Amino acid sequence: MSVFDGVDVRGGPGDGPVAFGAGLGARELLAAYRRGLFPMPAADEYASAYNEARYEQAVGTGESSLLPGGDDPYALAWWSPDPRPVLPPGGVRLGSRLARRLRHRSPWWTSADRAFGEVLDRCAEGRQPVWLTEELRGGLARLYALGIAHSGEVWEGEELVGGVFGVAVGPVLSLDSMFHRRPDAARVAVADLGARFAAAGGRLLDAQWDGPHIRSLGAEPMPRARYLAELAAEVPVGPLSGEALPVARLV
């Protein structure tokens, strides 16, 4: 049993939070991702007050759920957009220019789950509004220790120049955030982590939020009902390889 069992994900709003409240411990995060939800903590008390002002009526009518836990439920929103932007894990689009660079003269190499904490730090750096809070990072770190959260890293020598992290549930890897310190390094991180997930038996990368950049990677909108069916599919997925690999293999 979890606090999310009574949340109507299928019938929840597609363009607003499905639920508010609960917490960000590893158990709650995993239960949420298993139901197709991901968290968006409010950056401060003003953002929380905005959530309450904007969505209180939706909660009152039952369109969105109010969950137990936390002193201020509107400080934590849970989203499940409809439709959902997804892409095949082995089919991340790199583009011809980047592919040529990776094939011929890139000094980069990649790994997975080698620098999870550092990837979280870089993804949180300078982001406004602040959503990757200390509490959320703590819950994600616990999921990483359990082998459920993963990071993909791009290196130039021993310098981390790009990365991405997300949470794997069955055949779906839900990507939470990415960063780059060199042009296109985040794109390479997504392609690399996706290739590793595909090799382990994964079937879908969930990009969570739609937008031009996500579409440029090859993402397409999937109706939420179909996404939830994919998420619930009983597909054997093995462990991800974390070994150091050359980027040229991606093209």
CSV table of C-alpha atoms in Angstrom, one decimal:
chain,number,residue,atom,x,y,z
A,1,MET,CA,0.0,0.0,0.0
A,2,SER,CA,1.1,3.6,-0.7
A,3,VAL,CA,-0.3,7.0,-0.5
A,4,PHE,CA,-0.7,7.0,-4.3
A,5,ASP,CA,-3.0,4.0,-4.5
A,6,GLY,CA,-6.1,6.2,-4.5
A,7,VAL,CA,-4.8,8.6,-7.1
A,8,ASP,CA,-6.7,8.5,-10.3
A,9,VAL,CA,-3.8,8.8,-12.7
A,10,ARG,CA,-5.7,7.8,-15.8
A,11,GLY,CA,-8.5,10.3,-15.1
A,12,GLY,CA,-6.3,13.1,-13.7
A,13,PRO,CA,-5.7,16.3,-15.6
A,14,GLY,CA,-3.2,16.1,-18.5
A,15,ASP,CA,-2.0,19.7,-18.3
A,16,GLY,CA,-1.8,20.1,-14.5
A,17,PRO,CA,-0.7,18.3,-11.3
A,18,VAL,CA,-2.5,15.0,-10.7
A,19,ALA,CA,-1.8,15.2,-6.9
A,20,PHE,CA,-0.3,17.3,-4.2
A,21,GLY,CA,1.4,16.4,-0.9
A,22,ALA,CA,3.1,13.3,0.5
A,23,GLY,CA,6.9,13.2,0.7
A,24,LEU,CA,10.1,12.5,-1.2
A,25,GLY,CA,11.5,9.5,0.5
A,26,ALA,CA,12.7,6.6,-1.7
A,27,ARG,CA,9.6,4.5,-1.0
A,28,GLU,CA,7.3,7.3,-2.0
A,29,LEU,CA,9.3,8.2,-5.1
A,30,LEU,CA,9.3,4.6,-6.3
A,31,ALA,CA,5.6,4.2,-5.7
A,32,ALA,CA,5.0,7.4,-7.7
A,33,TYR,CA,7.1,6.5,-10.6
A,34,ARG,CA,5.5,3.1,-10.8
A,35,ARG,CA,2.2,4.9,-11.3
A,36,GLY,CA,3.5,7.2,-13.9
A,37,LEU,CA,3.9,10.2,-11.6
A,38,PHE,CA,7.0,12.4,-11.1
A,39,PRO,CA,7.6,15.1,-8.5
A,40,MET,CA,7.9,18.9,-8.8
A,41,PRO,CA,8.7,20.5,-5.5
A,42,ALA,CA,7.9,24.2,-5.1
A,43,ALA,CA,11.0,26.4,-5.0
A,44,ASP,CA,9.8,28.4,-2.0
A,45,GLU,CA,6.7,29.4,0.0
A,46,TYR,CA,5.5,31.8,-2.8
A,47,ALA,CA,5.5,29.0,-5.4
A,48,SER,CA,3.6,26.8,-2.9
A,49,ALA,CA,1.0,29.6,-2.4
A,50,TYR,CA,0.7,30.0,-6.2
A,51,ASN,CA,0.0,26.2,-6.5
A,52,GLU,CA,-2.7,26.5,-3.9
A,53,ALA,CA,-4.3,29.6,-5.5
A,54,ARG,CA,-4.2,28.0,-9.0
A,55,TYR,CA,-5.2,24.4,-8.2
A,56,GLU,CA,-7.3,24.5,-5.0
A,57,GLN,CA,-10.5,24.4,-7.1
A,58,ALA,CA,-9.2,21.3,-8.9
A,59,VAL,CA,-8.5,19.6,-5.6
A,60,GLY,CA,-11.9,20.6,-4.3
A,61,THR,CA,-13.7,19.1,-7.3
A,62,GLY,CA,-11.6,15.9,-7.1
A,63,GLU,CA,-9.8,16.5,-10.4
A,64,SER,CA,-6.5,16.5,-8.4
A,65,SER,CA,-5.8,14.6,-5.2
A,66,LEU,CA,-4.6,15.9,-1.9
A,67,LEU,CA,-2.3,13.4,-0.3
A,68,PRO,CA,-1.4,12.9,3.4
A,69,GLY,CA,2.1,13.9,4.6
A,70,GLY,CA,4.0,17.2,4.8
A,71,ASP,CA,3.1,20.4,6.6
A,72,ASP,CA,2.3,22.2,3.3
A,73,PRO,CA,0.8,19.8,0.7
A,74,TYR,CA,1.0,22.4,-2.0
A,75,ALA,CA,4.7,22.5,-1.7
A,76,LEU,CA,4.9,19.2,-3.6
A,77,ALA,CA,3.1,18.6,-6.9
A,78,TRP,CA,3.0,15.3,-8.8
A,79,TRP,CA,2.6,15.3,-12.5
A,80,SER,CA,1.6,12.8,-15.2
A,81,PRO,CA,1.3,14.8,-18.5
A,82,ASP,CA,-1.1,13.6,-21.2
A,83,PRO,CA,0.3,13.0,-23.8
A,84,ARG,CA,3.7,11.9,-22.6
A,85,PRO,CA,6.9,12.6,-24.7
A,86,VAL,CA,8.7,9.3,-25.2
A,87,LEU,CA,11.4,7.8,-27.5
A,88,PRO,CA,12.9,4.4,-28.1
A,89,PRO,CA,16.0,3.9,-25.9
A,90,GLY,CA,18.2,2.9,-28.8
A,91,GLY,CA,16.9,5.6,-31.2
A,92,VAL,CA,18.0,8.9,-29.7
A,93,ARG,CA,18.6,11.3,-32.6
A,94,LEU,CA,22.1,12.8,-32.7
A,95,GLY,CA,22.1,14.6,-36.0
A,96,SER,CA,24.6,14.4,-38.8
A,97,ARG,CA,27.0,17.1,-37.7
A,98,LEU,CA,27.3,15.7,-34.2
A,99,ALA,CA,27.6,12.1,-35.6
A,100,ARG,CA,30.5,13.1,-37.8
A,101,ARG,CA,32.3,14.8,-34.8
A,102,LEU,CA,31.8,11.8,-32.6
A,103,ARG,CA,32.9,9.4,-35.3
A,104,HIS,CA,36.1,11.1,-36.2
A,105,ARG,CA,37.7,13.4,-33.6
A,106,SER,CA,35.8,13.5,-30.3
A,107,PRO,CA,37.9,13.0,-27.2
A,108,TRP,CA,34.8,12.0,-25.2
A,109,TRP,CA,34.0,8.7,-23.5
A,110,THR,CA,31.0,7.6,-21.5
A,111,SER,CA,30.0,5.7,-18.4
A,112,ALA,CA,26.9,5.0,-16.4
A,113,ASP,CA,26.3,5.1,-12.6
A,114,ARG,CA,29.9,6.2,-12.1
A,115,ALA,CA,29.2,9.8,-10.8
A,116,PHE,CA,25.5,9.9,-9.9
A,117,GLY,CA,25.9,12.5,-7.1
A,118,GLU,CA,28.0,14.8,-9.3
A,119,VAL,CA,25.4,14.6,-12.1
A,120,LEU,CA,22.7,15.6,-9.6
A,121,ASP,CA,24.9,18.5,-8.4
A,122,ARG,CA,25.5,19.7,-12.0
A,123,CYS,CA,21.8,19.4,-12.9
A,124,ALA,CA,20.9,21.5,-9.9
A,125,GLU,CA,23.5,24.2,-10.5
A,126,GLY,CA,22.0,27.6,-11.4
A,127,ARG,CA,18.5,26.2,-12.2
A,128,GLN,CA,15.6,28.5,-11.5
A,129,PRO,CA,13.1,27.8,-10.2
A,130,VAL,CA,14.8,25.3,-7.8
A,131,TRP,CA,13.1,22.0,-8.1
A,132,LEU,CA,15.9,19.5,-7.3
A,133,THR,CA,15.8,20.1,-3.6
A,134,GLU,CA,17.9,18.5,-0.9
A,135,GLU,CA,15.0,16.3,0.1
A,136,LEU,CA,14.4,15.1,-3.5
A,137,ARG,CA,18.1,14.6,-4.0
A,138,GLY,CA,18.2,12.5,-0.8
A,139,GLY,CA,15.4,10.3,-2.0
A,140,LEU,CA,17.0,9.9,-5.5
A,141,ALA,CA,20.3,9.0,-3.9
A,142,ARG,CA,18.6,6.2,-2.0
A,143,LEU,CA,17.0,4.9,-5.2
A,144,TYR,CA,20.5,5.0,-6.8
A,145,ALA,CA,21.9,2.9,-4.0
A,146,LEU,CA,19.1,0.4,-4.6
A,147,GLY,CA,19.9,0.2,-8.3
A,148,ILE,CA,16.7,2.0,-9.4
A,149,ALA,CA,18.0,5.5,-10.3
A,150,HIS,CA,20.7,5.8,-12.9
A,151,SER,CA,23.0,8.4,-14.3
A,152,GLY,CA,24.7,8.6,-17.7
A,153,GLU,CA,28.0,10.5,-17.9
A,154,VAL,CA,30.1,12.0,-20.7
A,155,TRP,CA,33.8,12.6,-20.0
A,156,GLU,CA,36.5,14.6,-21.6
A,157,GLY,CA,39.6,13.1,-20.0
A,158,GLU,CA,38.7,13.0,-16.4
A,159,GLU,CA,36.3,16.0,-16.6
A,160,LEU,CA,32.6,15.4,-16.5
A,161,VAL,CA,31.2,17.5,-19.4
A,162,GLY,CA,27.7,16.2,-19.7
A,163,GLY,CA,25.2,14.0,-17.9
A,164,VAL,CA,21.6,12.8,-17.4
A,165,PHE,CA,19.8,11.0,-14.6
A,166,GLY,CA,16.5,9.2,-14.2
A,167,VAL,CA,14.5,6.4,-12.6
A,168,ALA,CA,13.9,3.0,-14.1
A,169,VAL,CA,10.7,1.2,-13.6
A,170,GLY,CA,10.4,-2.1,-15.5
A,171,PRO,CA,10.8,-1.4,-19.2
A,172,VAL,CA,10.6,2.4,-18.8
A,173,LEU,CA,13.5,4.8,-17.9
A,174,SER,CA,12.0,8.2,-16.8
A,175,LEU,CA,14.6,10.9,-17.5
A,176,ASP,CA,14.5,13.7,-14.9
A,177,SER,CA,17.2,16.2,-15.9
A,178,MET,CA,20.4,16.7,-17.9
A,179,PHE,CA,23.2,19.1,-18.1
A,180,HIS,CA,26.2,20.0,-20.4
A,181,ARG,CA,29.4,21.8,-20.1
A,182,ARG,CA,30.3,21.3,-23.7
A,183,PRO,CA,27.8,21.7,-26.6
A,184,ASP,CA,25.8,18.5,-27.3
A,185,ALA,CA,27.3,16.6,-24.3
A,186,ALA,CA,23.8,16.3,-22.7
A,187,ARG,CA,22.4,14.9,-26.0
A,188,VAL,CA,25.3,12.3,-26.1
A,189,ALA,CA,24.6,11.4,-22.4
A,190,VAL,CA,20.9,10.7,-23.2
A,191,ALA,CA,21.9,8.6,-26.3
A,192,ASP,CA,24.4,6.6,-24.3
A,193,LEU,CA,22.2,5.9,-21.3
A,194,GLY,CA,19.4,5.0,-23.7
A,195,ALA,CA,21.7,2.6,-25.6
A,196,ARG,CA,22.7,0.9,-22.3
A,197,PHE,CA,19.1,0.7,-21.2
A,198,ALA,CA,18.1,-0.8,-24.6
A,199,ALA,CA,20.9,-3.4,-24.3
A,200,ALA,CA,19.5,-4.4,-20.8
A,201,GLY,CA,16.0,-5.0,-22.3
A,202,GLY,CA,14.4,-1.6,-21.8
A,203,ARG,CA,11.7,-0.4,-24.2
A,204,LEU,CA,11.0,3.2,-23.6
A,205,LEU,CA,12.6,6.5,-22.5
A,206,ASP,CA,10.2,8.9,-20.9
A,207,ALA,CA,11.2,12.5,-21.4
A,208,GLN,CA,8.4,13.8,-19.0
A,209,TRP,CA,8.1,17.4,-20.4
A,210,ASP,CA,7.5,18.0,-24.1
A,211,GLY,CA,9.3,20.8,-25.9
A,212,PRO,CA,11.5,21.6,-29.0
A,213,HIS,CA,14.7,20.2,-27.5
A,214,ILE,CA,13.1,16.9,-26.5
A,215,ARG,CA,11.5,16.6,-30.0
A,216,SER,CA,14.9,17.2,-31.5
A,217,LEU,CA,16.1,14.1,-29.7
A,218,GLY,CA,13.4,12.1,-31.5
A,219,ALA,CA,10.6,12.2,-28.8
A,220,GLU,CA,7.0,11.7,-29.9
A,221,PRO,CA,3.8,12.2,-27.8
A,222,MET,CA,2.2,9.1,-26.4
A,223,PRO,CA,-1.3,9.1,-24.9
A,224,ARG,CA,-1.1,8.6,-21.2
A,225,ALA,CA,-3.2,5.5,-21.2
A,226,ARG,CA,-0.8,3.8,-23.6
A,227,TYR,CA,2.2,5.1,-21.6
A,228,LEU,CA,0.8,3.6,-18.4
A,229,ALA,CA,0.2,0.3,-20.1
A,230,GLU,CA,3.9,0.3,-21.3
A,231,LEU,CA,5.0,1.1,-17.8
A,232,ALA,CA,3.0,-1.9,-16.4
A,233,ALA,CA,4.3,-4.4,-19.0
A,234,GLU,CA,6.1,-7.4,-17.5
A,235,VAL,CA,9.3,-7.2,-19.4
A,236,PRO,CA,12.5,-8.6,-18.0
A,237,VAL,CA,15.2,-5.9,-17.8
A,238,GLY,CA,18.7,-6.7,-16.7
A,239,PRO,CA,21.3,-4.5,-15.0
A,240,LEU,CA,22.8,-1.6,-16.9
A,241,SER,CA,26.4,-1.8,-18.0
A,242,GLY,CA,28.5,0.9,-16.4
A,243,GLU,CA,31.7,0.3,-18.2
A,244,ALA,CA,33.7,3.0,-19.9
A,245,LEU,CA,32.8,3.1,-23.6
A,246,PRO,CA,33.8,5.2,-26.6
A,247,VAL,CA,31.3,7.6,-28.0
A,248,ALA,CA,32.0,6.5,-31.6
A,249,ARG,CA,29.9,3.4,-31.0
A,250,LEU,CA,26.7,5.6,-30.8
A,251,VAL,CA,26.9,6.5,-34.5
